[in-house]
Short mmCIF file of C-alpha atoms in Angstrom, two decimals:
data_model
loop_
_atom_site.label_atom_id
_atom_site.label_comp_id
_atom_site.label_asym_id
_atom_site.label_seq_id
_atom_site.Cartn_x
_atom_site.Cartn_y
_atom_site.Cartn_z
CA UNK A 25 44.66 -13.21 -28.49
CA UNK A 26 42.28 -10.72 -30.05
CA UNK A 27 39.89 -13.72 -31.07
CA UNK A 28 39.95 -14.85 -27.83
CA UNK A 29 39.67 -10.78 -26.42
CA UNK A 30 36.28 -10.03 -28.27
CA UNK A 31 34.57 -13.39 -27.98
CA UNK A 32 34.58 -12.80 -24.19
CA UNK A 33 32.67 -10.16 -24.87
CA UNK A 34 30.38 -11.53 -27.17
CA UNK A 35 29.83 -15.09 -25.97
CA UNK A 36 28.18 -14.32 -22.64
CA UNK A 37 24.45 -13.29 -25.21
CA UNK A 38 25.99 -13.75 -28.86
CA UNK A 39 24.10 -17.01 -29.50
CA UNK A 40 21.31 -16.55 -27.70
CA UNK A 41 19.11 -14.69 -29.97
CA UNK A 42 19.30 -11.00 -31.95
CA UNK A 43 18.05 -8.92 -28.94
CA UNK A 44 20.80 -10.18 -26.86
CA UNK A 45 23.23 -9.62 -29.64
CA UNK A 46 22.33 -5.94 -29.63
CA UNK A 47 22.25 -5.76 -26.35
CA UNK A 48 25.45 -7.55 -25.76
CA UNK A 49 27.49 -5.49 -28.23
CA UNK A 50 26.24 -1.82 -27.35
CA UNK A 51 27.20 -2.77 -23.22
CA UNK A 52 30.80 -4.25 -24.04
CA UNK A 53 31.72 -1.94 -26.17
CA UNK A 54 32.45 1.92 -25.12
CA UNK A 55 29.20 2.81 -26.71
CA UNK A 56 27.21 2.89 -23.48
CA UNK A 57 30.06 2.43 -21.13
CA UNK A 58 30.97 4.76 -18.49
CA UNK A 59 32.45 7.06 -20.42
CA UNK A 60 28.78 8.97 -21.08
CA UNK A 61 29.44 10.51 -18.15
CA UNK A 62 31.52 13.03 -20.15
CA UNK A 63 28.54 13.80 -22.83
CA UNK A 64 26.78 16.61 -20.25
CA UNK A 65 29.66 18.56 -19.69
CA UNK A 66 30.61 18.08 -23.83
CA UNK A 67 27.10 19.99 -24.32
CA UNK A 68 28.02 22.41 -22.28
CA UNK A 69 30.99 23.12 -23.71
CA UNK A 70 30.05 22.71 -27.66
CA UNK A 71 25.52 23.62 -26.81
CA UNK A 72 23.43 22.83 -29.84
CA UNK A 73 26.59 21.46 -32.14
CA UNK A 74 26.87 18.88 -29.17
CA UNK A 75 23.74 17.35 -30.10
CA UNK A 76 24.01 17.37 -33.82
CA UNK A 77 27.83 15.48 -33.35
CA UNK A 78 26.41 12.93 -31.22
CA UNK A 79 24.38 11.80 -34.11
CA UNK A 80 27.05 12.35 -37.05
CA UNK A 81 29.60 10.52 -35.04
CA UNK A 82 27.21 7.31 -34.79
CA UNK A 83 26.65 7.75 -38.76
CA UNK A 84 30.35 8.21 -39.59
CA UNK A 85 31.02 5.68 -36.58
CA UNK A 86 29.10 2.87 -38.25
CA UNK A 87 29.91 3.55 -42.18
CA UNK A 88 33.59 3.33 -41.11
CA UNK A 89 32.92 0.34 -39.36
CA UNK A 90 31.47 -1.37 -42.73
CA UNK A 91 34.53 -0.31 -44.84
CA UNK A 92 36.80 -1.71 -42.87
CA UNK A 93 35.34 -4.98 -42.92
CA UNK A 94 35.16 -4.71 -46.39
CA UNK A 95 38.60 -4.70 -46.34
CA UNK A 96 38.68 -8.15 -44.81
CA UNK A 97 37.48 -9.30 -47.96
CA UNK A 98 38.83 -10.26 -51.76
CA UNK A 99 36.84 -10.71 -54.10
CA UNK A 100 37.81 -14.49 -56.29
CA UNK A 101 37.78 -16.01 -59.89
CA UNK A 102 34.16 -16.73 -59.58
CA UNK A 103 33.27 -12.79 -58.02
CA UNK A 104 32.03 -14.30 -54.73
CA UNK A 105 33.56 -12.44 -51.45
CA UNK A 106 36.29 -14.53 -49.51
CA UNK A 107 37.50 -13.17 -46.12
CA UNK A 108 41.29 -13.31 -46.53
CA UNK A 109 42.08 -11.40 -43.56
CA UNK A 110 41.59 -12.07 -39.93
CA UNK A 111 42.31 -8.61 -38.02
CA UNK A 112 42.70 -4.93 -38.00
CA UNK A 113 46.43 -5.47 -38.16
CA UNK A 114 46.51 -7.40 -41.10
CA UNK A 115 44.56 -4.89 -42.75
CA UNK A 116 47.41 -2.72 -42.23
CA UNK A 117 50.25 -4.89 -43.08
CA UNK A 118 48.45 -4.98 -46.47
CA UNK A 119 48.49 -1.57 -47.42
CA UNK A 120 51.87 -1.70 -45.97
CA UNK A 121 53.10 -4.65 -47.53
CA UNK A 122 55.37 -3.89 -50.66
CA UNK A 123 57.95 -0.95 -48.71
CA UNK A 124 57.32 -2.03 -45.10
CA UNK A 125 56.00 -5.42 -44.29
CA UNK A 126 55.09 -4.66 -40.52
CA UNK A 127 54.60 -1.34 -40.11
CA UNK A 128 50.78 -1.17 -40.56
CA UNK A 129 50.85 -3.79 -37.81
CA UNK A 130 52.86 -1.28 -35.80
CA UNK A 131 51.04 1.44 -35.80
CA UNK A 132 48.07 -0.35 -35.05
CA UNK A 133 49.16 -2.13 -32.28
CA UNK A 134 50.69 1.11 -30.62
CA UNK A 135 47.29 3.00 -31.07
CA UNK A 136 45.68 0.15 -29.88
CA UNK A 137 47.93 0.43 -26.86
CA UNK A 138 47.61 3.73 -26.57
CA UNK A 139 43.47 3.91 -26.54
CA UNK A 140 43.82 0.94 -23.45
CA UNK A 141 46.23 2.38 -21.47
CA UNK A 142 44.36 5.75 -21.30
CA UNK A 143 41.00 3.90 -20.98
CA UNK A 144 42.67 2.28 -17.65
CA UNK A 145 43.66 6.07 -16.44
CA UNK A 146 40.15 7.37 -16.65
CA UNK A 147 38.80 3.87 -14.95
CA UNK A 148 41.45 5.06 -12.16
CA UNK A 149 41.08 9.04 -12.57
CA UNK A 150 36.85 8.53 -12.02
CA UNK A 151 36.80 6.10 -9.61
CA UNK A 152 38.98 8.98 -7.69
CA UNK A 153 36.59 11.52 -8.56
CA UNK A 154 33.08 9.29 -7.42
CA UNK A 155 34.56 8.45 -4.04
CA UNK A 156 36.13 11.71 -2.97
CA UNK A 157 32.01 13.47 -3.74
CA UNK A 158 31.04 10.14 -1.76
CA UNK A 159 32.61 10.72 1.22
CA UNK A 160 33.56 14.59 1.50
CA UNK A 161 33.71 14.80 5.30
CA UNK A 162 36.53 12.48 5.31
CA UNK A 163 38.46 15.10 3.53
CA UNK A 164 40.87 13.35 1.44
CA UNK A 165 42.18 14.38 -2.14
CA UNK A 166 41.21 12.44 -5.55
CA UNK A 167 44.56 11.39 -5.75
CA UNK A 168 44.26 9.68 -2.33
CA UNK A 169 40.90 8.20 -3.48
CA UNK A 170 42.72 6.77 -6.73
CA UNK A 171 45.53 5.28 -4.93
CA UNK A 172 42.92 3.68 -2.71
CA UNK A 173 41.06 2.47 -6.10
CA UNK A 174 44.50 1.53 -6.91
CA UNK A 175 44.91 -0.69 -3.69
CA UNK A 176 41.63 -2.27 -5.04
CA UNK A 177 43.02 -3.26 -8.11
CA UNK A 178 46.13 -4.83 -7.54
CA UNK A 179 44.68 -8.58 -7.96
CA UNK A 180 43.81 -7.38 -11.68
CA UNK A 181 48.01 -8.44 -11.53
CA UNK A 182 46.79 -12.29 -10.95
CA UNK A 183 44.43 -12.36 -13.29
CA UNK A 184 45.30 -15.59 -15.72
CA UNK A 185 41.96 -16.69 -17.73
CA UNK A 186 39.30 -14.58 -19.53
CA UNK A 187 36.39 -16.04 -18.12
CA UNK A 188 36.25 -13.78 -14.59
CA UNK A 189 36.49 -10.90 -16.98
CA UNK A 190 34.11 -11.90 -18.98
CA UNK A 191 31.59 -12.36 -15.50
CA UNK A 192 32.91 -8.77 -14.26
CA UNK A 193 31.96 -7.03 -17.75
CA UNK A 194 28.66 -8.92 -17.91
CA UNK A 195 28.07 -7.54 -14.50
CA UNK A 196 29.28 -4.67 -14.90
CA UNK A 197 26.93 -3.82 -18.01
CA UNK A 198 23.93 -4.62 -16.39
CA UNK A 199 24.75 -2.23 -13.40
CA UNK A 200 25.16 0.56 -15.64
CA UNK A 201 21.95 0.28 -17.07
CA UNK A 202 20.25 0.52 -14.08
CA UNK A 203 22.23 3.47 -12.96
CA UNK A 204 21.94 5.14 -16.57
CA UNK A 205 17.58 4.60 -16.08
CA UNK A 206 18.34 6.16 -12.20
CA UNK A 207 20.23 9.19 -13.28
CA UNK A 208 17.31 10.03 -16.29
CA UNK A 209 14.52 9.27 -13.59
CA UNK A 210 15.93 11.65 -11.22
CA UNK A 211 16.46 14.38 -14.23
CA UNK A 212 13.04 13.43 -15.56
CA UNK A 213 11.40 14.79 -12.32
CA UNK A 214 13.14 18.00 -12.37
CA UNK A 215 11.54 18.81 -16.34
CA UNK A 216 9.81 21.66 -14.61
CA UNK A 217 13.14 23.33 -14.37
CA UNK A 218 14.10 22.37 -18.01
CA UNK A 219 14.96 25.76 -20.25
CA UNK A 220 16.19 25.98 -23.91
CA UNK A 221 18.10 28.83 -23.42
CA UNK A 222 21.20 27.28 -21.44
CA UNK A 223 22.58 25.90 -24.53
CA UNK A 224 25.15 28.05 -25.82
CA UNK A 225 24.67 29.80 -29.00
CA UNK A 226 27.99 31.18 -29.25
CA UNK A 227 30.77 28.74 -28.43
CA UNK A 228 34.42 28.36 -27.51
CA UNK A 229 36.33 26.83 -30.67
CA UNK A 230 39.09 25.21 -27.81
CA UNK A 231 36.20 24.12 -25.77
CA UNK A 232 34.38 22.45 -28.78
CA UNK A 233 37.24 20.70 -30.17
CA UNK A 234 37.70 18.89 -26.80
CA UNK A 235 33.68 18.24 -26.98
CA UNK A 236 34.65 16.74 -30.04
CA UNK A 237 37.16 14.23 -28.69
CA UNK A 238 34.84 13.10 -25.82
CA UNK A 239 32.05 12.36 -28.45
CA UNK A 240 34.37 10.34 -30.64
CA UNK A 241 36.37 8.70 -27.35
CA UNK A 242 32.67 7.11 -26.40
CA UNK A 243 31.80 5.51 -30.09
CA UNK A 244 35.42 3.87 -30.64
CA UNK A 245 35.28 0.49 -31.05
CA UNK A 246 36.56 -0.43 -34.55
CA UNK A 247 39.53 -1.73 -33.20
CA UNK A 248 37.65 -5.13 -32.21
CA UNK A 249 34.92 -5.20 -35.27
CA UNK A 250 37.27 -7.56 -37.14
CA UNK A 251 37.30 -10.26 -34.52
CA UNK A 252 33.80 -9.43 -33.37
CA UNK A 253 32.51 -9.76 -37.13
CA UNK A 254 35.32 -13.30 -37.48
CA UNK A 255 32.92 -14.07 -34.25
CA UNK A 256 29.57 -13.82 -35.68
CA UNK A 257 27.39 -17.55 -36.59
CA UNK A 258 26.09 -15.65 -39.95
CA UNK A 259 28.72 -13.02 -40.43
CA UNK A 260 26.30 -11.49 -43.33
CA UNK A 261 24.33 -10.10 -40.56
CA UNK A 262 26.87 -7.88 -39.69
CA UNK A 263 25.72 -4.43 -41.24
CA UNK A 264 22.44 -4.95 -39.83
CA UNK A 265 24.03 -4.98 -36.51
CA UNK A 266 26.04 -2.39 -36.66
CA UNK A 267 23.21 0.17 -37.65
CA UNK A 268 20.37 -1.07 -34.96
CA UNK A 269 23.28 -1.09 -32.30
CA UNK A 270 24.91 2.61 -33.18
CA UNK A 271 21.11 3.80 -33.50
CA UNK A 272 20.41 2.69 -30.07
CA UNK A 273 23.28 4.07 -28.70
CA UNK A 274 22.92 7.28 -30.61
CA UNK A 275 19.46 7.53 -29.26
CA UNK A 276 20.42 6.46 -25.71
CA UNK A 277 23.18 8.77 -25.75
CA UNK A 278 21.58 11.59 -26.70
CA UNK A 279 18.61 11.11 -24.49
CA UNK A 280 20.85 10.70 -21.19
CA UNK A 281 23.39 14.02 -22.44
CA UNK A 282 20.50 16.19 -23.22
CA UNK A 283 18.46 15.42 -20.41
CA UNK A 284 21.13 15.95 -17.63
CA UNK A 285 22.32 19.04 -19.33
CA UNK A 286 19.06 20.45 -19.22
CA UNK A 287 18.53 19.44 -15.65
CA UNK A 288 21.96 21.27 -14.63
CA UNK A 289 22.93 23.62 -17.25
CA UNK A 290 25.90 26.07 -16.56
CA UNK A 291 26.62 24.08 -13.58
CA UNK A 292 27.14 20.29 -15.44
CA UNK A 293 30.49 18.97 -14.17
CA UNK A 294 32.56 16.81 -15.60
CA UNK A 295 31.23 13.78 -14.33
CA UNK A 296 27.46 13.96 -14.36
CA UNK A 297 27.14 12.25 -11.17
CA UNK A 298 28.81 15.04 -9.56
CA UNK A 299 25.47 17.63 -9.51
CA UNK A 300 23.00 15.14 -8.03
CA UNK A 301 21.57 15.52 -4.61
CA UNK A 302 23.44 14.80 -1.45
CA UNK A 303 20.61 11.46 -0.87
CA UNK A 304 21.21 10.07 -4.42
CA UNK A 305 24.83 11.23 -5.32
CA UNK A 306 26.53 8.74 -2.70
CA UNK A 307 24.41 5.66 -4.00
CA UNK A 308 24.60 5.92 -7.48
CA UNK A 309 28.75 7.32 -7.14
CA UNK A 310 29.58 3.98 -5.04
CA UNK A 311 27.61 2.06 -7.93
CA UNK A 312 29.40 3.60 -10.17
CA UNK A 313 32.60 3.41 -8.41
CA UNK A 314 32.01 -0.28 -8.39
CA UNK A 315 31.59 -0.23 -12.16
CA UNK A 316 34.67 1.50 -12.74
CA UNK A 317 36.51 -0.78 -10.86
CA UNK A 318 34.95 -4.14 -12.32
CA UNK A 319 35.30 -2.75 -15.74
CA UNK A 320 39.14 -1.62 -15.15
CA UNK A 321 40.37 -5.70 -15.60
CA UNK A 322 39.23 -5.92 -18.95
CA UNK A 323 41.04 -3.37 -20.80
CA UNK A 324 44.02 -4.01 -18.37
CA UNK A 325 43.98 -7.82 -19.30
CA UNK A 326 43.94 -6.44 -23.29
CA UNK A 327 46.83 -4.34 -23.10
CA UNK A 328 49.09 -6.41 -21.15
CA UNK A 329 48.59 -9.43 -22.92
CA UNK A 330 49.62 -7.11 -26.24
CA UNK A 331 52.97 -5.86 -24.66
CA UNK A 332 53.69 -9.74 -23.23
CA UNK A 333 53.03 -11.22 -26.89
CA UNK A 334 55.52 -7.83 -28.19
CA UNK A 335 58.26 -8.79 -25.86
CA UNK A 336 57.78 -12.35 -25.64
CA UNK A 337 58.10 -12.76 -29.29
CA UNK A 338 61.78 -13.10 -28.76
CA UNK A 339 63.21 -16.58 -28.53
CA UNK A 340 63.90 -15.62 -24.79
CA UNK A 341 62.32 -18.39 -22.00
CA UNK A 342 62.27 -15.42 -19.22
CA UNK A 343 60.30 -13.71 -20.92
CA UNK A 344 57.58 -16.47 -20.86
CA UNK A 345 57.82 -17.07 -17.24
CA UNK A 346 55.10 -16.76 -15.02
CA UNK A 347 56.57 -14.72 -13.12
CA UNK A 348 57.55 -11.92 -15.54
CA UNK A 349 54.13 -11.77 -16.49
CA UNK A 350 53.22 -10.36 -12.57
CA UNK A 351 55.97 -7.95 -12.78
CA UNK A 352 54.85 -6.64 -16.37
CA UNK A 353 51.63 -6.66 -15.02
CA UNK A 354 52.75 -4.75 -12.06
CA UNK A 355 54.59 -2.02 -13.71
CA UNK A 356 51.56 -0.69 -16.22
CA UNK A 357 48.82 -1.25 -12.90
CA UNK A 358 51.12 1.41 -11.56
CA UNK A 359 52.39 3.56 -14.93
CA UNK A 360 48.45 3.73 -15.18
CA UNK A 361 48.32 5.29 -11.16
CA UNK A 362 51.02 7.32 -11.85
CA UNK A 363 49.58 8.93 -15.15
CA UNK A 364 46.10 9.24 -13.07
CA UNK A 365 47.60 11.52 -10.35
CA UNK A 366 49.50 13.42 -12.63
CA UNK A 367 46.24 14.38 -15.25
CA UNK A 368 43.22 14.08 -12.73
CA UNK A 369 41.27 15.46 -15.03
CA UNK A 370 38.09 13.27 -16.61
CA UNK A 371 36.77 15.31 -19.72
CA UNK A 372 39.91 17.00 -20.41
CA UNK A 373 41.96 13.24 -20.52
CA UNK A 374 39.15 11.60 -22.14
CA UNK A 375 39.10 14.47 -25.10
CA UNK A 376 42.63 13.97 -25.59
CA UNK A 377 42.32 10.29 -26.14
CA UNK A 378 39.81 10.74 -28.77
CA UNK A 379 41.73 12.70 -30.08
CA UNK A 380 44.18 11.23 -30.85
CA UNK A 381 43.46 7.21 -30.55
CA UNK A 382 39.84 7.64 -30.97
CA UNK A 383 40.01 9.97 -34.51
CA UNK A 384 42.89 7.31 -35.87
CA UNK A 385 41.35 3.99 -35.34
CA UNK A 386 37.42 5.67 -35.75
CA UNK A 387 38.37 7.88 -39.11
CA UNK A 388 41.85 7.98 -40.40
CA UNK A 389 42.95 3.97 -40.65
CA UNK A 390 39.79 3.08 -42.25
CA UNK A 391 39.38 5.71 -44.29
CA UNK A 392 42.82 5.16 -45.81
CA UNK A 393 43.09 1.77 -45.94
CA UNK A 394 39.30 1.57 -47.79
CA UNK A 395 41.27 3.31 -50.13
CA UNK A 396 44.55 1.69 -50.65
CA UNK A 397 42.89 -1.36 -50.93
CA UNK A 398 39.52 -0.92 -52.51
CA UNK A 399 40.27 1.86 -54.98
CA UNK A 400 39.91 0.40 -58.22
CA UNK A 401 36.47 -1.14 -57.20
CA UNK A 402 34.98 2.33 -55.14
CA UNK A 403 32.88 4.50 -57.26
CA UNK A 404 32.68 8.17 -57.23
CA UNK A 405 31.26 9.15 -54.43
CA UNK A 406 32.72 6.42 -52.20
CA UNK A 407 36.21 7.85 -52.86
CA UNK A 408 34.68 11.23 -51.70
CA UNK A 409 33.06 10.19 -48.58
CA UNK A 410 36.41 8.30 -47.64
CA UNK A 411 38.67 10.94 -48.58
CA UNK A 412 36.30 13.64 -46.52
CA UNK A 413 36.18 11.01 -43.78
CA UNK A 414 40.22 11.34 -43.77
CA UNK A 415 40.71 15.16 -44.04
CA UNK A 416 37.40 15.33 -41.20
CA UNK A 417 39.01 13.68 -39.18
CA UNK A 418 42.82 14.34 -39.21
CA UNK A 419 42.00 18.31 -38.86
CA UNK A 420 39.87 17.14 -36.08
CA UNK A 421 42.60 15.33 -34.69
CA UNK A 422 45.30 17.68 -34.74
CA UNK A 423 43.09 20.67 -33.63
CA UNK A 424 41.64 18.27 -30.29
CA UNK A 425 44.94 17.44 -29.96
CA UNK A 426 46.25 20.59 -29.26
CA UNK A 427 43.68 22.04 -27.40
CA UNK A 428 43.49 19.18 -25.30
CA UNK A 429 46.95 19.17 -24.32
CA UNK A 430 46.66 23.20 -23.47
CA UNK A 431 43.47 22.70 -21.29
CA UNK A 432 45.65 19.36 -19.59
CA UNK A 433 48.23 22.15 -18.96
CA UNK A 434 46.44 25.05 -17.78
CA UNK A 435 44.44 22.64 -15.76
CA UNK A 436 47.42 21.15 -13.74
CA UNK A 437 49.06 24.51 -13.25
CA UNK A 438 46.12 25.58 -11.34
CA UNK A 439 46.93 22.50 -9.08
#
């Protein structure tokens, strides 16, 4: 499955050249997705800091990326590199392997779970948000706008072969572009309005933390480097990838957060799109709307075709059947509805996922299995940056996690 999940992505540009590879990677992945949106209002909420973690996260992003393909690899009798491992969970069912077989695989398969699921809410919980500030006078809620999203979706439940999803996230990257270049046009021609002085120099410590979760939440991908790298005609050329493709998107990120915060200042919402004009703001919403809803299939595909290979792993025939498939397919379209009217709330669900998904699979499960498995062979000071790597990002973790949840609460009593 996995091999099959990431060469979607990839195989649409990945052998036509290295400027399609780039390309290619940075729009599959969530590292120009639609979840930039949430960078303005993370400046906002964490001002100069904002900008400085936008860049660490793509340099701790990308050097935990490298260790954990180095984990793929053994070295053998002769001291050349041999790739005895195939995926992230065998990684973990290594370091795992003398007390508990199959736990590593657990855990990894749960956060991977975990990160999809939530990544399917906030496809739902947006696509809410951009078409109740399209079409205000009809007066309808968000949560009537998702459940009409929802509507939308429901042939997602038919879905049987990669290769529409791979069309729909090919589209769907090449819309966002264009809206991305719209959106920094349009914020471009207000420069004359531009000021310094709305970045915060004093900042909320709750409010940061949750910056922090957003930032990490849009450079996660390390979950499919394994396969993606597995994927790759000269797999050597792997490291070079990585840094031109979390350079670009450090740069691109940075350049779209920076330049809508300064447009809007105090009053950036939580999805960017919200603050622009009345002429521009239905356009680029039902664009965006349309990206949200094209991308939605593709992490939806992922994480039901993990819980059908969980449950079907029994020797059980019903479990196979076709039509068990719809009705598991069914049930997490509308767990993911359910969760999206209960936490309508973009940043605030987005920081909680990085939290706690995005800081595990980004920082801790690299970190620590770099460790268990590479210790002997790590000098000095790469046991320090993987053991700072850890501690960064479990306090991070546990800190975004619990501000996240408060904000969630606060947020819905006020509902």
């Amino acid at each position: 499955y996995e091999h099959g999940f990431f060469k979607m992505l990839s195989d649409p540009f990945w052998y036509w050249g290295n400027p399609c590879r780039l390309f290619s990677y940075v729009a599959s992945s969530k590292h120009f997705g639609i979840f930039v949106l949430g960078l303005p209002y993370a400046l906002l909420h964490s001002g100069y800091s904002g900008l400085f973690l936008i860049i660490l996260a793509a340099v701790f992003c990308c050097y935990t990326g490298k260790i954990l393909i180095a984990c793929l690899y053994e070295e053998n009798e002769d001291g050349h590199l041999i790739r005895v491992r195939d995926k992230y969970e065998d990684i973990a069912n290594a370091c795992c392997r003398k007390r508990f077989p199959k736990l590593g695989g657990i855990v990894v398969n749960v956060t991977q779970v975990m990160e999809l699921i939530m990544t399917c809410i906030l496809y739902l919980v947006v696509s809410g948000n951009l078409l109740s500030h399209s079409f205000p006078y009809l007066r309808a809620t968000e949560k009537t706008w998702s459940v009409i999203a929802f509507v939308m979706l429901l042939p997602c439940v038919f879905i049987k072969t990669l290769s529409i999803v791979s069309k729909l996230s090919l589209l769907c990257s090449l819309v966002h572009f264009i809206i991305i270049f719209i959106v920094m046009s349009y914020c471009l021609t207000q420069i004359h309005q531009w000021s310094w002085t709305r970045f915060r120099l004093f900042i909320e410590f709750e409010d940061f933390l949750v910056s922090v979760g957003v930032i990490i939440f849009s450079y996660t991908s390390q979950i499919f480097l394994p396969t993606l790298e597995g994927n790759m005609k000269n797999p050597k050329e792997f490291s070079c990838m990585l840094n031109w493709t979390h350079f670009f998107a450090c740069l691109f990120k940075t350049a779209f957060a920076l330049t809508a915060f300064l447009t809007w200042g105090e009053e950036t919402k939580e999805v960017i799109t919200d603050n622009l004009p009345s002429s521009l703001k239905t356009l680029v919403n039902l664009c965006f709307l349309a990206k949200a809803l094209l991308s939605y299939p593709l992490p939806f595909f992922a994480v039901t075709e993990i819980l059908h290979t969980c449950i079907s792993s029994s020797n059980c025939s019903d479990y196979r059947a076709p039509l068990f498939i719809v009705v598991l397919r069914g049930l997490a379209l509308l767990f993911t509805l359910l969760m999206a009217l209960f936490i309508p709330h973009f940043a605030l669900l987005m920081g909680l996922t990085g939290s706690v998904t995005g800081a595990a699979v980004t920082f801790l499960l690299p970190s620590l299995f770099h460790l268990k498995l590479k210790w002997g062979k790590l000098l000095f000071l790469e046991k320090c940056a993987a053991i700072s790597l850890f501690i960064v990002g479990f306090l991070c973790s546990l800190a975004g996690i619990a501000c996240s949840i408060k904000g969630l609460i606060e947020a819905v009593g006020r509902m």
